[in-house]
Short mmCIF file of C-alpha atoms and ligand atoms in Angstrom, two decimals:
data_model
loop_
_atom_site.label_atom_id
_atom_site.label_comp_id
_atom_site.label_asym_id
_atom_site.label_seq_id
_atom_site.Cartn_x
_atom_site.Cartn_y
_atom_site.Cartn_z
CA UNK T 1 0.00 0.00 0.00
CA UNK T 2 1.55 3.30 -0.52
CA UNK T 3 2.13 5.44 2.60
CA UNK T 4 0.14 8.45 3.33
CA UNK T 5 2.04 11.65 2.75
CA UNK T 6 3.18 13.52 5.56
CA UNK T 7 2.60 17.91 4.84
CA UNK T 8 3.96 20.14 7.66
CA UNK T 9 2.88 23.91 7.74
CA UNK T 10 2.60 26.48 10.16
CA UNK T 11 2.24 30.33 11.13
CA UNK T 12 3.61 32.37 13.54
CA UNK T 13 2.35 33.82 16.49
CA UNK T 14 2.78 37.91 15.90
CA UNK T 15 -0.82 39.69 15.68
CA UNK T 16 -3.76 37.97 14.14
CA UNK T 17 -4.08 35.93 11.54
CA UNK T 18 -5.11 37.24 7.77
CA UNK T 19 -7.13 36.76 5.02
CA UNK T 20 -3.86 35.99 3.46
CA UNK T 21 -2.80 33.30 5.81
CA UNK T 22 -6.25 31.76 5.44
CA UNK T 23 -6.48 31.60 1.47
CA UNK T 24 -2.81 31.28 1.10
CA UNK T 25 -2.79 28.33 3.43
CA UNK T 26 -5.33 27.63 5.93
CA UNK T 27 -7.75 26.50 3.36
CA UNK T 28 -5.37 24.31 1.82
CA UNK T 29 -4.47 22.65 5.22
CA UNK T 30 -7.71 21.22 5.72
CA UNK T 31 -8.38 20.09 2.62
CA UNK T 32 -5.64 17.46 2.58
CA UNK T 33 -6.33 16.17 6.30
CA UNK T 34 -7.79 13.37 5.08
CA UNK T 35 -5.47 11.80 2.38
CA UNK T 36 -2.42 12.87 4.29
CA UNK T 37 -0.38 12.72 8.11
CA UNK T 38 -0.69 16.62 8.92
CA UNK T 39 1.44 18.63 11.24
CA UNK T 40 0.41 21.73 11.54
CA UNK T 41 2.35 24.17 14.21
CA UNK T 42 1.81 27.36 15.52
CA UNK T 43 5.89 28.38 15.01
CA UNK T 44 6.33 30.74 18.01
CA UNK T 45 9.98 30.70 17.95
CA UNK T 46 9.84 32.24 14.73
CA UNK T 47 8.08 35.02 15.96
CA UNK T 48 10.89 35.85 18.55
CA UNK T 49 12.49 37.43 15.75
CA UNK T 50 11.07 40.36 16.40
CA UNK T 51 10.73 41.83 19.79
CA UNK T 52 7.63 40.33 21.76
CA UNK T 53 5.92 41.37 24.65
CA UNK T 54 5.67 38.29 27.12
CA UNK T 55 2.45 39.17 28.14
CA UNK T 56 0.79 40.01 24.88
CA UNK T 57 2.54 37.18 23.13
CA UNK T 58 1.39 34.47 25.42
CA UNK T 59 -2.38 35.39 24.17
CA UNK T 60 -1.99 35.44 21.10
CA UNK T 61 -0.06 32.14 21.16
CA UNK T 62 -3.03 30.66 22.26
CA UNK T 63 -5.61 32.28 19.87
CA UNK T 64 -3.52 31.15 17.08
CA UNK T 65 -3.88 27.65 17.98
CA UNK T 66 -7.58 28.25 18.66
CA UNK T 67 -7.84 30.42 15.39
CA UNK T 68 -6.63 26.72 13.21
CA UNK T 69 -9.52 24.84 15.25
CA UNK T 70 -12.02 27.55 14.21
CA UNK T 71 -11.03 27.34 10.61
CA UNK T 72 -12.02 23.62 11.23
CA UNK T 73 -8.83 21.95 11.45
CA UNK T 74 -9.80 18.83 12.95
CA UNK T 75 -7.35 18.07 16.07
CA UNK T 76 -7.94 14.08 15.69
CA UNK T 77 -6.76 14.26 12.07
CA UNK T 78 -4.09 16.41 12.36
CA UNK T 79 -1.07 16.81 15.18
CA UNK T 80 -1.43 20.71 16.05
CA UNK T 81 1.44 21.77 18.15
CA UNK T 82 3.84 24.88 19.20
CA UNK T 83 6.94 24.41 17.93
CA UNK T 84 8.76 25.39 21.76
CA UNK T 85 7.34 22.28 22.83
CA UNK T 86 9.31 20.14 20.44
CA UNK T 87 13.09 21.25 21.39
CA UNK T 88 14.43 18.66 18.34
CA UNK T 89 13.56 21.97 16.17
CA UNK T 90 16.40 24.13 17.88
CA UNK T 91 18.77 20.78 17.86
CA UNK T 92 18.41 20.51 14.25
CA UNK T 93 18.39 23.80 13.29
CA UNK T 94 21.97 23.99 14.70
CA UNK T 95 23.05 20.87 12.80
CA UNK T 96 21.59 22.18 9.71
CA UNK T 97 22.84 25.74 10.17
CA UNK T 98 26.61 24.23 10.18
CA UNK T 99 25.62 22.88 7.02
CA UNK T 100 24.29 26.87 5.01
CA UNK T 101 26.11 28.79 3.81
CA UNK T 102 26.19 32.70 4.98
CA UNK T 103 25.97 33.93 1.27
CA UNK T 104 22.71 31.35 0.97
CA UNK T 105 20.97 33.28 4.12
CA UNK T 106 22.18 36.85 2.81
CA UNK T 107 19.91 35.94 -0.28
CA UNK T 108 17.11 35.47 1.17
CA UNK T 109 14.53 38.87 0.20
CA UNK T 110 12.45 37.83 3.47
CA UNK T 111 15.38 38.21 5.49
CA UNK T 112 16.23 42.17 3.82
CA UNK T 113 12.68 43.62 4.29
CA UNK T 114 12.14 42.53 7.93
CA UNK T 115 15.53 44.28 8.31
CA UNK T 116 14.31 47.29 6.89
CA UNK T 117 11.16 47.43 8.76
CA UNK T 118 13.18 46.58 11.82
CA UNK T 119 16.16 48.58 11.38
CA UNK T 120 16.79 48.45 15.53
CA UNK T 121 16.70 44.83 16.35
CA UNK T 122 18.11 43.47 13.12
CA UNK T 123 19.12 40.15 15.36
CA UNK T 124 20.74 36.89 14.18
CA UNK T 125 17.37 34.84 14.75
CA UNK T 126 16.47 36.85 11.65
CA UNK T 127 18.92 35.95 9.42
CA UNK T 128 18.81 32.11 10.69
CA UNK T 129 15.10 31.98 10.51
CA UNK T 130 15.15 30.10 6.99
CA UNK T 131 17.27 27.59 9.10
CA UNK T 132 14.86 26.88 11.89
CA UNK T 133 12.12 26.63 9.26
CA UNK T 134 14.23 24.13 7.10
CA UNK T 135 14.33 22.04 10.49
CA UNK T 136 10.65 22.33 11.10
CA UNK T 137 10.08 20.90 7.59
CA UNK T 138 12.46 18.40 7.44
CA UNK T 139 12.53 16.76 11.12
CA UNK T 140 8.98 15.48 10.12
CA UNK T 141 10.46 14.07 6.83
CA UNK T 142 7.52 16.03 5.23
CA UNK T 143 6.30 15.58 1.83
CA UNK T 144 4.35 18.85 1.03
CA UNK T 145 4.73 21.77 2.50
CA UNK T 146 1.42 23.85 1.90
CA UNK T 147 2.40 27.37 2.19
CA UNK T 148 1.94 31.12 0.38
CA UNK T 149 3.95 32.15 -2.82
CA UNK T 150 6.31 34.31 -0.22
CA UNK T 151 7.89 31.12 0.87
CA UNK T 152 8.99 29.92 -2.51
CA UNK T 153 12.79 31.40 -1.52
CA UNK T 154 12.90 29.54 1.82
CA UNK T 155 11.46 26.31 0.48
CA UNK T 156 14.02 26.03 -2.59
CA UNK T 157 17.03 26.73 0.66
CA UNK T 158 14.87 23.56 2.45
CA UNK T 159 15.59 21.62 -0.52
CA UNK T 160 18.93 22.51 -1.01
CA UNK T 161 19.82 22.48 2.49
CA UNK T 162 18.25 18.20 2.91
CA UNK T 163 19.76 17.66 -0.77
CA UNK T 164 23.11 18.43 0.84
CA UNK T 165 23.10 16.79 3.91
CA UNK T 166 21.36 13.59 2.11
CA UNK T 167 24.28 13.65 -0.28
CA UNK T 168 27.12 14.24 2.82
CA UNK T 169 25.65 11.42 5.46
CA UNK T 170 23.14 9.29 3.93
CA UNK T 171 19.65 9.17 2.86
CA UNK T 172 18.27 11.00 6.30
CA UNK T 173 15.58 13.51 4.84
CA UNK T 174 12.75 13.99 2.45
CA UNK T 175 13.00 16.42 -0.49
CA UNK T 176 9.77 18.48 0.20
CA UNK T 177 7.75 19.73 -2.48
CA UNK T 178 5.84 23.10 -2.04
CA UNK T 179 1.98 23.23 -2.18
CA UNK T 180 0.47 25.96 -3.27
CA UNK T 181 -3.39 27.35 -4.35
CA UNK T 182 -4.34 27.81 -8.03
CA UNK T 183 -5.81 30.76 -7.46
CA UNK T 184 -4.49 33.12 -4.08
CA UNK T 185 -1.16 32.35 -3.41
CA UNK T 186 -0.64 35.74 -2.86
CA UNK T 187 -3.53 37.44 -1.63
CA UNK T 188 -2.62 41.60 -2.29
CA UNK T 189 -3.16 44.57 0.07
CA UNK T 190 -6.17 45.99 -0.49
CA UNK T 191 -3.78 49.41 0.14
CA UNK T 192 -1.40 48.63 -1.86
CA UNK T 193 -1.90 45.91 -4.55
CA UNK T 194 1.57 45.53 -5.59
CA UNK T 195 2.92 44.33 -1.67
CA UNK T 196 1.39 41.26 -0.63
CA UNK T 197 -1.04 41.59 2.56
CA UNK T 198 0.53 41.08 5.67
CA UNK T 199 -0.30 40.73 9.08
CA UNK T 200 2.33 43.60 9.93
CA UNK T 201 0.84 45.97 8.14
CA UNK T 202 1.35 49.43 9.57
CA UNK T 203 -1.88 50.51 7.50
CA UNK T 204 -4.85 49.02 9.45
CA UNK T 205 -7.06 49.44 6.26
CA UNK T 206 -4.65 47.10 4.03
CA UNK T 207 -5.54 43.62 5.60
CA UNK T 208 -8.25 42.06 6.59
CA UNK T 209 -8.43 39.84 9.82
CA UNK T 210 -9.63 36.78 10.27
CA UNK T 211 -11.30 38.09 13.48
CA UNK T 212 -12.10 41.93 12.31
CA UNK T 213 -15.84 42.93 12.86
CA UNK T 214 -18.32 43.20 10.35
CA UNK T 215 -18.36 46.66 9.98
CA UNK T 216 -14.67 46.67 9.66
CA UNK T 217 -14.75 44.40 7.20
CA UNK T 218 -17.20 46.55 5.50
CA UNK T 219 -15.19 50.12 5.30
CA UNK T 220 -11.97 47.84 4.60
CA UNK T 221 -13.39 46.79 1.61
CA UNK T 222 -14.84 49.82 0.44
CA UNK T 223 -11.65 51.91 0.69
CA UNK T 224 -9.92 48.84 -0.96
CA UNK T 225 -7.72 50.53 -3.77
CA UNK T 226 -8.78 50.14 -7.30
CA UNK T 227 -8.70 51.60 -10.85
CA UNK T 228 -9.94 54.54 -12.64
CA UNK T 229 -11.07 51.69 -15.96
CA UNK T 230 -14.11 50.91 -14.15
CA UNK T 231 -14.15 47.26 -15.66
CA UNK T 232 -14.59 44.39 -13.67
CA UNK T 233 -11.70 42.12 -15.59
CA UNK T 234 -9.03 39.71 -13.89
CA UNK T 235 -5.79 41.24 -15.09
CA UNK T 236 -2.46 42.32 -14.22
CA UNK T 237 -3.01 45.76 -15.32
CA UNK T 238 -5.92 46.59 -12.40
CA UNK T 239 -4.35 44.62 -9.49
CA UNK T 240 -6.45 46.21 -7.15
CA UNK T 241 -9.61 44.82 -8.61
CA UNK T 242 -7.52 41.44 -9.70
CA UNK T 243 -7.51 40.71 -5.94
CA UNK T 244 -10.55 41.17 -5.06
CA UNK T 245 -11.67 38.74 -7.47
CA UNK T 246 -9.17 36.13 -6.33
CA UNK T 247 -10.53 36.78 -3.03
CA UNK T 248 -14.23 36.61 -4.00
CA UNK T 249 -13.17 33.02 -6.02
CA UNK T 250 -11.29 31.65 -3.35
CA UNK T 251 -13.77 31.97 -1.35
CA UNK T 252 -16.86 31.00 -3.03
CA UNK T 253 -15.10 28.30 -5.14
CA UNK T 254 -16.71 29.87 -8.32
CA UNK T 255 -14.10 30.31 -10.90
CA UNK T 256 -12.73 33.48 -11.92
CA UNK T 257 -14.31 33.56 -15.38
CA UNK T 258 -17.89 32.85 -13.30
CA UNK T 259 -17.11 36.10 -11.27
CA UNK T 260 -15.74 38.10 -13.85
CA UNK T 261 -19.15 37.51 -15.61
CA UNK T 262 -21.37 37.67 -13.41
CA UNK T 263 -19.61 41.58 -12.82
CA UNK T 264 -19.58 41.98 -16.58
CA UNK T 265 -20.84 45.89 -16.89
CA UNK T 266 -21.53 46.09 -13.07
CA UNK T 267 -19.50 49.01 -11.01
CA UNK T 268 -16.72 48.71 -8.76
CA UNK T 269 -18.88 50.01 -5.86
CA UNK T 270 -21.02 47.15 -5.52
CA UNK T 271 -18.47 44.63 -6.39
CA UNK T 272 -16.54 45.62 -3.08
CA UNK T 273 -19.70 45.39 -0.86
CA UNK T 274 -20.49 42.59 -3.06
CA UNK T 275 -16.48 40.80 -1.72
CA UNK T 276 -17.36 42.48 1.85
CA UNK T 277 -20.49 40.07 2.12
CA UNK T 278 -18.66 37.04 0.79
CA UNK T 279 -15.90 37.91 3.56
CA UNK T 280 -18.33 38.39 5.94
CA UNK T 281 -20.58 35.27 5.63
CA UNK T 282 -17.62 32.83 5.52
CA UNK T 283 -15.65 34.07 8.54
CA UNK T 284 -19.73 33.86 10.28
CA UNK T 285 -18.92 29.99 11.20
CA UNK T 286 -15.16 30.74 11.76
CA UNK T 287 -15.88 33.54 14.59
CA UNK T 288 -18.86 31.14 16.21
CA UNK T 289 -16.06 28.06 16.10
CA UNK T 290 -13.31 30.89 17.71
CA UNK T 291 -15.71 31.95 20.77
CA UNK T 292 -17.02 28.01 21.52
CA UNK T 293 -13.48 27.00 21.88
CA UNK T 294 -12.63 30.15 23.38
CA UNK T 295 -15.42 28.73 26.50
CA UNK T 296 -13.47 25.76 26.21
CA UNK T 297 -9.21 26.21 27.67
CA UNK T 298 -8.91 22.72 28.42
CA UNK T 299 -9.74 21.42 25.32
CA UNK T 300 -7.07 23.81 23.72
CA UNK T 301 -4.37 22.97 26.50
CA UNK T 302 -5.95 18.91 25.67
CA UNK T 303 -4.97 19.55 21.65
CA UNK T 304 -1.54 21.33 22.03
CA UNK T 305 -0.18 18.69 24.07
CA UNK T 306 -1.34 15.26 23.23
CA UNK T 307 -0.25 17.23 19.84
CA UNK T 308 3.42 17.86 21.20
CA UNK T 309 3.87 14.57 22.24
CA UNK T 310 3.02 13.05 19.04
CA UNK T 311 5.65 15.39 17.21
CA UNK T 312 8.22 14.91 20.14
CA UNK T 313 7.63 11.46 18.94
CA UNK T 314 8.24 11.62 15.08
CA UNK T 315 10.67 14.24 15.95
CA UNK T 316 12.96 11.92 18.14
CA UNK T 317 12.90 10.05 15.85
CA UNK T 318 14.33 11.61 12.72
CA UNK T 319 16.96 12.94 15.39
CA UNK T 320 18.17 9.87 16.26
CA UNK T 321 18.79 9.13 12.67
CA UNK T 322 20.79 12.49 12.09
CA UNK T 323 22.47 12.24 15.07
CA UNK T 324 23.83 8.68 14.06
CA UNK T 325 25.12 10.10 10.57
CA UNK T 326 26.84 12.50 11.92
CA UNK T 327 28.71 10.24 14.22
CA UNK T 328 27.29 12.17 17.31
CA UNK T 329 27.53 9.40 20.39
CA UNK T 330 24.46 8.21 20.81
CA UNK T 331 22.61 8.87 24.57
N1 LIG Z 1 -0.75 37.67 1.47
C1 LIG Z 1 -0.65 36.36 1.48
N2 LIG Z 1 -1.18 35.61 0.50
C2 LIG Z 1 -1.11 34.26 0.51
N3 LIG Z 1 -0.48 33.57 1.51
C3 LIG Z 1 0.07 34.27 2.51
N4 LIG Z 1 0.74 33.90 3.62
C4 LIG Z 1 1.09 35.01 4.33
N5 LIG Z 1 0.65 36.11 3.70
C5 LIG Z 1 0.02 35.69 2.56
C6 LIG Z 1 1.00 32.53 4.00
O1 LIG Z 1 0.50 32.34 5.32
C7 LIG Z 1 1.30 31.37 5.99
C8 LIG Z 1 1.65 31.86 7.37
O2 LIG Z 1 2.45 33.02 7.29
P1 LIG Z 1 3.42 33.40 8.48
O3 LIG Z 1 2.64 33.55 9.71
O4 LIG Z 1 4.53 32.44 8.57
O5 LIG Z 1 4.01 34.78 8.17
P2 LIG Z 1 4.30 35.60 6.92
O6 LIG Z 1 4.42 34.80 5.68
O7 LIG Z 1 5.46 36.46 7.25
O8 LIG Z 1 2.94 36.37 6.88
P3 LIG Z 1 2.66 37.86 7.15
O9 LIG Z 1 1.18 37.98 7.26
O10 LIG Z 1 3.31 38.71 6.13
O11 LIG Z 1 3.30 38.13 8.58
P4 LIG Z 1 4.27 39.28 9.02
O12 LIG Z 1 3.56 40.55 8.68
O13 LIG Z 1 4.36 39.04 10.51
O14 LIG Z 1 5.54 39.08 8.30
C9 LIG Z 1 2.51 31.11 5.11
O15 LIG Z 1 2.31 29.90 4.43
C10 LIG Z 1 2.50 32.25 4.14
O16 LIG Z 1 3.03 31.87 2.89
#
């Protein structure tokens, strides 16, 4: 019988999740929790790239992980876990970081913005974070990796970095192959339509939230940035309106030709509220799901760890193995 695949994914913990995230992954995660062994981690350690406070960061840990359930992740399909609770992803991020080169890391375009944004606390965690993902991907000997088109660069550096160390020790790790949507692998600011959305925003009105009110929704939408063609057409030349429609797809599941003409002569005006209402009625469930579970803290604290100690499991595994290669004396 051929085995199941195993995907890994994850987001990390830094203000709330986004339209973005959803669409760009999310939805993708729980569509393949039933034909495939899912991991999916709430990456906190990531997120300690960039200053934190304890408090504040502790809370939103925890609404992340409650955030997957409401998108209806189902926790007896798939192993949802934080990453700090599985210390094999620091131990093979060192092992793997021996093995990258600095001129690998100083390519990496992810690695230049956040320094630009955060010109005061451009730390080493940020230059190594393509490492620590690498080791999230690979100590699970993952198969797919369903993420957004922004991790393209880091992915390719995953490959590289398992190719290399397969080729140096031994068969030890899976080659993972990225999964991305059709349609909204890069979901746009509604600000800006060239710059993807982002959770970091500093302009409020750019992204929508996964958990912003209806009425926010609402005047987000309608101040979304268009065109002056006043065409309702899916192409590169109106980006503004180009995302909206992948938005309006994605979420529907019509295609874009369905939307397109079913807008064919309509204005721009009601086309946003239009969007707006899609947005609204498909986050409805989501926010009901986010304030049950909310009710409900020990079946969160239930999920993250029988979910740790299932990846502590796998995990100790796969470091066992790379410890062995690399002649490390075994404990
Ligand atoms: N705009 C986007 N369109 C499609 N996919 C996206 N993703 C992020 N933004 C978009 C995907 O969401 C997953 C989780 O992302 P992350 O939490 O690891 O952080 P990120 O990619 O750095 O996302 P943000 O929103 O831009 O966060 P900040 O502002 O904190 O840097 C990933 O699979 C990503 O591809």
């Amino acid at each position: 019988m051929k085995r199941k695949k195993i995907v890994f994914s994850g987001a990390q913990p830094t203000g709330s999740l986004t339209l973005g995230n959803y669409i760009g992954a999310l939805q993708n995660w729980k569509a393949l929790e039933n034909e495939h062994h899912c991991l999916y981690c709430i990456v906190d350690l990531h997120s300690l790239t960039v200053r934190q406070d304890p408090k504040e960061f502790h809370g939103i840990s925890l609404s992340f992980l409650t955030q997957y359930l409401a998108s209806g992740l189902d926790p007896e399909k798939n192993i949802i876990f934080f990453q700090s609770h599985v210390p094999q992803h620091a131990e093979l991020t060192w092992i793997l970081g021996c093995g990258t080169y600095v001129g690998e890391l100083n390519r990496m375009t992810q690695f230049k913005d956040k320094s630009e944004k955060n010109k005061d606390n451009v730390n080493s965690g940020l230059f190594t974070y393509p490492v620590l993902m690498a080791a999230d991907i690979l100590l699970y000997k993952t198969d797919l990796v369903p993420v957004g088109e922004d991790q393209k660069q880091h992915l390719e550096l995953t490959r590289d970095i398992a190719a290399r160390f397969n080729n140096l020790y031994g068969e030890t790790f899976s080659v993972p192959e990225m999964y991305i949507p059709k349609i909204g692998a890069r979901i746009m600011s509604l600000q800006e339509p060239s710059k993807k959305m982002s959770k970091s925003d500093v302009n409020a009105n750019a992204t929508i939230f996964l958990m912003d009110s209806e009425d926010t929704i609402m005047k987000k939408m309608k101040r979304a940035v268009t065109d002056s063609e006043n065409m309702i057409a899916y192409r590169d030349e109106q980006p503004g309106i180009k995302n909206l429609i992948t938005i309006y797809s994605s979420l529907t599941g019509l295609s874009i030709e369905e939307v397109v003409s079913n807008y064919e002569g309509k204005g721009y005006g009601a086309f946003k509220i239009d969007t707006a209402e899609v947005i609204i009625e498909f986050l409805r469930p989501f926010k009901k799901n986010y304030k049950d579970y909310m009710n409900n803290p020990d079946f969160i604290e239930n999920v993250y760890k029988k979910g740790a100690q299932k990846a502590y499991g796998l995990a100790e595994n796969t470091m066992t193995l790379v410890r062995e290669r690399m002649g490390l004396v075994q404990k």
